[in-house]
Amino acid sequence: MALHPQAAGIVALMQSRSTQGFAESDPIQARIARAATDYVSNEHVHEIRDIDAAGVPVRLYRPTADTNLGLLVYFHGGGWVLGSVNSHDGTCRSIANQSGCAVLSVEYRLAPEDPFPAGLEDSLKATAWAAANAESHGIDATRIAVGGDSAGGNLAAVVAQLQPVPIAFQVLIYPVTDCRMGSESYIENAAGPFLRAVDMDAFINIYLDGKTSTNDPRVSPICADSAVLASCPAAIV
């Protein structure tokens, strides 16, 4: 399928700024290079606070002064290796303002320093903290959703399955739901553009550190049994 001309232009721009793929890069150096392009958005949000959520750094975005806001717990993308709350600051500001919900962006631990399940453990802990501290931050504990993009969508889907607290909804933005890499899309789009199969393979190998099977539903949420999938909250993908 041909890319829309606007999408093709964006892809071309992104490729022009990249000298090599992730698979050919040192993961730490790739993270440093990615962080150098981060910027804090100037989009106004009513309140932004950096908080320690039981040992997990988080950033809370509140679009209004209302004291009964819904909340999206957001996990950034980056292959479980790259990214931060800063890389997705603009995204979270926009989501908060356009949805009218608060957003809690989670600074979960990254591989290779902290491979699986460290990032997932932080995601679960931050979500549980959000529910336990909802009232003090003007959040309705019955309206907590989880979401994220790419690897962050993977974490959100797994959190929704494990449900450390009741989850109302999932917002999964091109989520990684199957790390086995055997689907038609992996084969058809192996050469990119932008993200190649060899890059995904590198991300997954670094994340798992050779210690966990890609069949584990905590890694590939699509592998969960039907009863677990049926019990999950509704999702928009």
Short mmCIF file of C-alpha atoms in Angstrom, two decimals:
data_model
loop_
_atom_site.label_atom_id
_atom_site.label_comp_id
_atom_site.label_asym_id
_atom_site.label_seq_id
_atom_site.Cartn_x
_atom_site.Cartn_y
_atom_site.Cartn_z
CA MET A 1 0.00 0.00 0.00
CA ALA A 2 1.41 3.38 -1.01
CA LEU A 3 1.86 6.02 1.66
CA HIS A 4 -0.27 9.14 1.56
CA PRO A 5 1.85 12.00 0.11
CA GLN A 6 1.77 13.88 3.42
CA ALA A 7 2.89 10.78 5.32
CA ALA A 8 5.57 10.09 2.73
CA GLY A 9 6.93 13.60 3.23
CA ILE A 10 7.14 13.13 6.99
CA VAL A 11 8.87 9.76 6.59
CA ALA A 12 11.38 11.27 4.16
CA LEU A 13 12.15 14.06 6.61
CA MET A 14 12.67 11.62 9.48
CA GLN A 15 14.92 9.42 7.36
CA SER A 16 17.00 12.41 6.28
CA ARG A 17 17.78 13.14 9.93
CA SER A 18 18.90 9.60 10.72
CA THR A 19 22.38 8.43 9.74
CA GLN A 20 21.84 4.79 10.69
CA GLY A 21 19.19 2.44 11.99
CA PHE A 22 18.80 1.46 15.62
CA ALA A 23 20.11 -2.06 14.98
CA GLU A 24 23.47 -0.61 13.92
CA SER A 25 23.65 1.77 16.89
CA ASP A 26 24.82 1.55 20.47
CA PRO A 27 21.57 1.72 22.49
CA ILE A 28 22.88 4.23 25.03
CA GLN A 29 24.29 6.50 22.33
CA ALA A 30 21.02 6.20 20.42
CA ARG A 31 19.17 7.31 23.56
CA ILE A 32 21.48 10.28 24.03
CA ALA A 33 21.02 11.29 20.39
CA ARG A 34 17.24 10.96 20.72
CA ALA A 35 17.20 13.00 23.92
CA ALA A 36 19.13 15.79 22.21
CA THR A 37 16.11 16.36 19.97
CA ASP A 38 13.62 16.49 22.86
CA TYR A 39 11.99 19.79 23.63
CA VAL A 40 9.50 21.04 26.17
CA SER A 41 6.39 22.24 24.39
CA ASN A 42 5.15 25.79 24.89
CA GLU A 43 1.51 24.66 24.69
CA HIS A 44 -0.16 26.02 27.81
CA VAL A 45 -1.61 23.54 30.30
CA HIS A 46 -3.36 24.65 33.49
CA GLU A 47 -0.95 22.76 35.76
CA ILE A 48 2.11 20.54 35.27
CA ARG A 49 3.85 18.83 38.18
CA ASP A 50 6.76 16.40 38.47
CA ILE A 51 6.00 13.90 41.22
CA ASP A 52 7.59 10.87 42.87
CA ALA A 53 5.01 8.08 42.55
CA ALA A 54 6.24 5.54 45.10
CA GLY A 55 9.72 5.70 43.63
CA VAL A 56 8.67 6.11 39.99
CA PRO A 57 9.10 9.61 38.50
CA VAL A 58 5.90 10.84 36.85
CA ARG A 59 4.66 14.09 35.35
CA LEU A 60 1.05 15.13 35.93
CA TYR A 61 -0.74 17.37 33.43
CA ARG A 62 -4.03 18.93 34.57
CA PRO A 63 -5.98 20.80 31.88
CA THR A 64 -8.28 22.61 34.33
CA ALA A 65 -8.73 23.28 38.03
CA ASP A 66 -11.63 20.81 38.21
CA THR A 67 -11.35 18.37 41.10
CA ASN A 68 -12.99 15.33 39.50
CA LEU A 69 -10.99 14.75 36.33
CA GLY A 70 -10.60 11.52 34.45
CA LEU A 71 -6.99 10.38 34.13
CA LEU A 72 -4.92 8.81 31.36
CA VAL A 73 -1.80 7.06 32.68
CA TYR A 74 0.54 7.41 29.70
CA PHE A 75 3.58 5.29 28.82
CA HIS A 76 5.91 6.76 26.20
CA GLY A 77 7.21 4.83 23.22
CA GLY A 78 10.82 4.15 22.29
CA GLY A 79 11.28 0.40 22.11
CA TRP A 80 11.64 0.07 25.91
CA VAL A 81 15.12 1.59 25.34
CA LEU A 82 14.58 5.19 24.20
CA GLY A 83 12.31 8.05 25.19
CA SER A 84 11.27 9.83 28.36
CA VAL A 85 8.59 12.08 29.79
CA ASN A 86 10.42 14.92 28.01
CA SER A 87 10.27 13.25 24.59
CA HIS A 88 6.48 13.03 24.90
CA ASP A 89 5.85 16.29 26.73
CA GLY A 90 4.13 17.91 23.76
CA THR A 91 1.99 14.83 23.18
CA CYS A 92 0.81 14.75 26.78
CA ARG A 93 0.03 18.47 26.83
CA SER A 94 -2.11 18.09 23.71
CA ILE A 95 -3.92 15.02 25.04
CA ALA A 96 -4.73 16.80 28.30
CA ASN A 97 -6.02 19.94 26.62
CA GLN A 98 -8.00 18.22 23.88
CA SER A 99 -9.52 15.47 26.04
CA GLY A 100 -10.19 17.48 29.18
CA CYS A 101 -8.60 14.66 31.18
CA ALA A 102 -5.51 14.75 33.33
CA VAL A 103 -2.49 12.86 32.01
CA LEU A 104 0.11 11.10 34.14
CA SER A 105 3.25 10.47 32.08
CA VAL A 106 5.43 7.70 33.52
CA GLU A 107 9.25 7.72 33.52
CA TYR A 108 9.61 3.94 33.65
CA ARG A 109 13.03 2.28 33.71
CA LEU A 110 14.62 1.43 30.37
CA ALA A 111 16.73 -1.38 28.98
CA PRO A 112 19.56 -2.29 28.66
CA GLU A 113 20.32 -1.01 32.17
CA ASP A 114 16.99 -2.30 33.47
CA PRO A 115 15.57 -5.01 31.19
CA PHE A 116 12.18 -6.71 31.49
CA PRO A 117 10.29 -6.71 33.80
CA ALA A 118 11.61 -3.45 35.31
CA GLY A 119 9.69 -1.10 33.00
CA LEU A 120 6.50 -3.09 33.45
CA GLU A 121 6.91 -3.11 37.22
CA ASP A 122 7.25 0.69 37.20
CA SER A 123 4.17 0.97 34.97
CA LEU A 124 2.11 -1.15 37.35
CA LYS A 125 3.40 0.74 40.38
CA ALA A 126 2.64 4.15 38.86
CA THR A 127 -0.87 3.06 37.89
CA ALA A 128 -1.57 1.75 41.39
CA TRP A 129 -0.18 4.98 42.85
CA ALA A 130 -2.47 7.04 40.62
CA ALA A 131 -5.54 5.26 41.96
CA ALA A 132 -4.41 5.41 45.58
CA ASN A 133 -3.68 9.14 45.35
CA ALA A 134 -6.45 10.15 42.97
CA GLU A 135 -8.50 12.26 45.37
CA SER A 136 -5.55 14.35 46.54
CA HIS A 137 -4.78 15.26 42.91
CA GLY A 138 -8.35 16.01 41.84
CA ILE A 139 -8.77 12.72 39.95
CA ASP A 140 -11.83 10.47 39.77
CA ALA A 141 -10.45 7.03 40.68
CA THR A 142 -13.27 5.33 38.77
CA ARG A 143 -12.16 6.98 35.50
CA ILE A 144 -8.54 5.91 35.14
CA ALA A 145 -7.44 4.84 31.66
CA VAL A 146 -4.07 3.59 30.45
CA GLY A 147 -2.44 4.41 27.15
CA GLY A 148 0.75 4.79 25.22
CA ASP A 149 2.41 4.66 21.83
CA SER A 150 4.41 1.76 20.38
CA ALA A 151 6.32 0.12 23.27
CA GLY A 152 4.29 2.33 25.59
CA GLY A 153 1.14 0.89 24.06
CA ASN A 154 2.55 -2.55 24.85
CA LEU A 155 2.98 -1.59 28.50
CA ALA A 156 -0.51 -0.08 28.62
CA ALA A 157 -2.08 -3.24 27.18
CA VAL A 158 -0.25 -5.43 29.69
CA VAL A 159 -1.24 -3.16 32.60
CA ALA A 160 -4.85 -3.39 31.40
CA GLN A 161 -4.60 -7.19 31.51
CA LEU A 162 -2.95 -7.36 34.93
CA GLN A 163 -5.16 -4.54 36.32
CA PRO A 164 -3.35 -3.48 39.50
CA VAL A 165 -6.43 -1.27 39.94
CA PRO A 166 -9.70 -1.12 37.97
CA ILE A 167 -8.96 0.30 34.51
CA ALA A 168 -11.76 2.09 32.67
CA PHE A 169 -10.33 2.26 29.15
CA GLN A 170 -7.28 1.70 26.95
CA VAL A 171 -5.80 4.16 24.43
CA LEU A 172 -3.33 2.13 22.36
CA ILE A 173 -1.43 4.12 19.72
CA TYR A 174 0.19 1.70 17.22
CA PRO A 175 0.90 -0.65 20.15
CA VAL A 176 3.39 -3.51 20.08
CA THR A 177 1.06 -6.38 20.92
CA ASP A 178 3.07 -9.28 19.46
CA CYS A 179 6.84 -9.48 19.97
CA ARG A 180 7.12 -12.82 18.16
CA MET A 181 7.59 -10.90 14.89
CA GLY A 182 5.91 -13.53 12.74
CA SER A 183 2.90 -11.59 11.51
CA GLU A 184 2.36 -10.55 7.91
CA SER A 185 2.97 -6.89 8.68
CA TYR A 186 6.45 -7.59 10.06
CA ILE A 187 7.30 -9.48 6.87
CA GLU A 188 5.67 -7.04 4.44
CA ASN A 189 7.24 -3.98 6.08
CA ALA A 190 10.56 -5.54 7.10
CA ALA A 191 12.55 -2.88 5.24
CA GLY A 192 10.71 0.07 6.73
CA PRO A 193 10.24 2.87 6.07
CA PHE A 194 11.80 4.36 9.19
CA LEU A 195 11.42 1.33 11.50
CA ARG A 196 12.75 -1.96 10.14
CA ALA A 197 12.25 -5.52 11.33
CA VAL A 198 15.92 -5.69 12.34
CA ASP A 199 15.40 -2.62 14.52
CA MET A 200 12.37 -4.17 16.22
CA ASP A 201 14.33 -7.37 16.74
CA ALA A 202 17.11 -5.35 18.38
CA PHE A 203 14.67 -3.49 20.63
CA ILE A 204 12.99 -6.72 21.74
CA ASN A 205 16.27 -8.54 22.36
CA ILE A 206 17.61 -5.67 24.46
CA TYR A 207 14.34 -5.41 26.40
CA LEU A 208 14.14 -9.12 27.21
CA ASP A 209 17.88 -9.70 27.64
CA GLY A 210 17.41 -13.31 26.54
CA LYS A 211 15.61 -14.22 29.76
CA THR A 212 11.92 -14.17 28.84
CA SER A 213 9.97 -15.78 26.01
CA THR A 214 8.16 -13.60 23.52
CA ASN A 215 5.20 -15.94 24.09
CA ASP A 216 4.82 -14.55 27.61
CA PRO A 217 1.64 -12.41 27.63
CA ARG A 218 3.48 -9.82 29.73
CA VAL A 219 5.68 -9.36 26.65
CA SER A 220 3.18 -10.10 23.87
CA PRO A 221 -0.25 -9.19 25.30
CA ILE A 222 -1.93 -10.79 22.28
CA CYS A 223 -0.79 -14.15 23.74
CA ALA A 224 -3.04 -13.83 26.80
CA ASP A 225 -5.76 -16.45 27.03
CA SER A 226 -9.25 -15.61 25.83
CA ALA A 227 -10.66 -15.19 29.34
CA VAL A 228 -8.08 -12.53 30.18
CA LEU A 229 -8.63 -10.71 26.89
CA ALA A 230 -12.40 -10.79 27.41
CA SER A 231 -12.00 -9.23 30.86
CA CYS A 232 -10.00 -6.26 29.59
CA PRO A 233 -11.54 -2.80 29.41
CA ALA A 234 -12.58 -1.42 26.04
CA ALA A 235 -9.79 -0.04 23.87
CA ILE A 236 -9.31 2.35 21.00
CA VAL A 237 -6.38 1.41 18.76
#
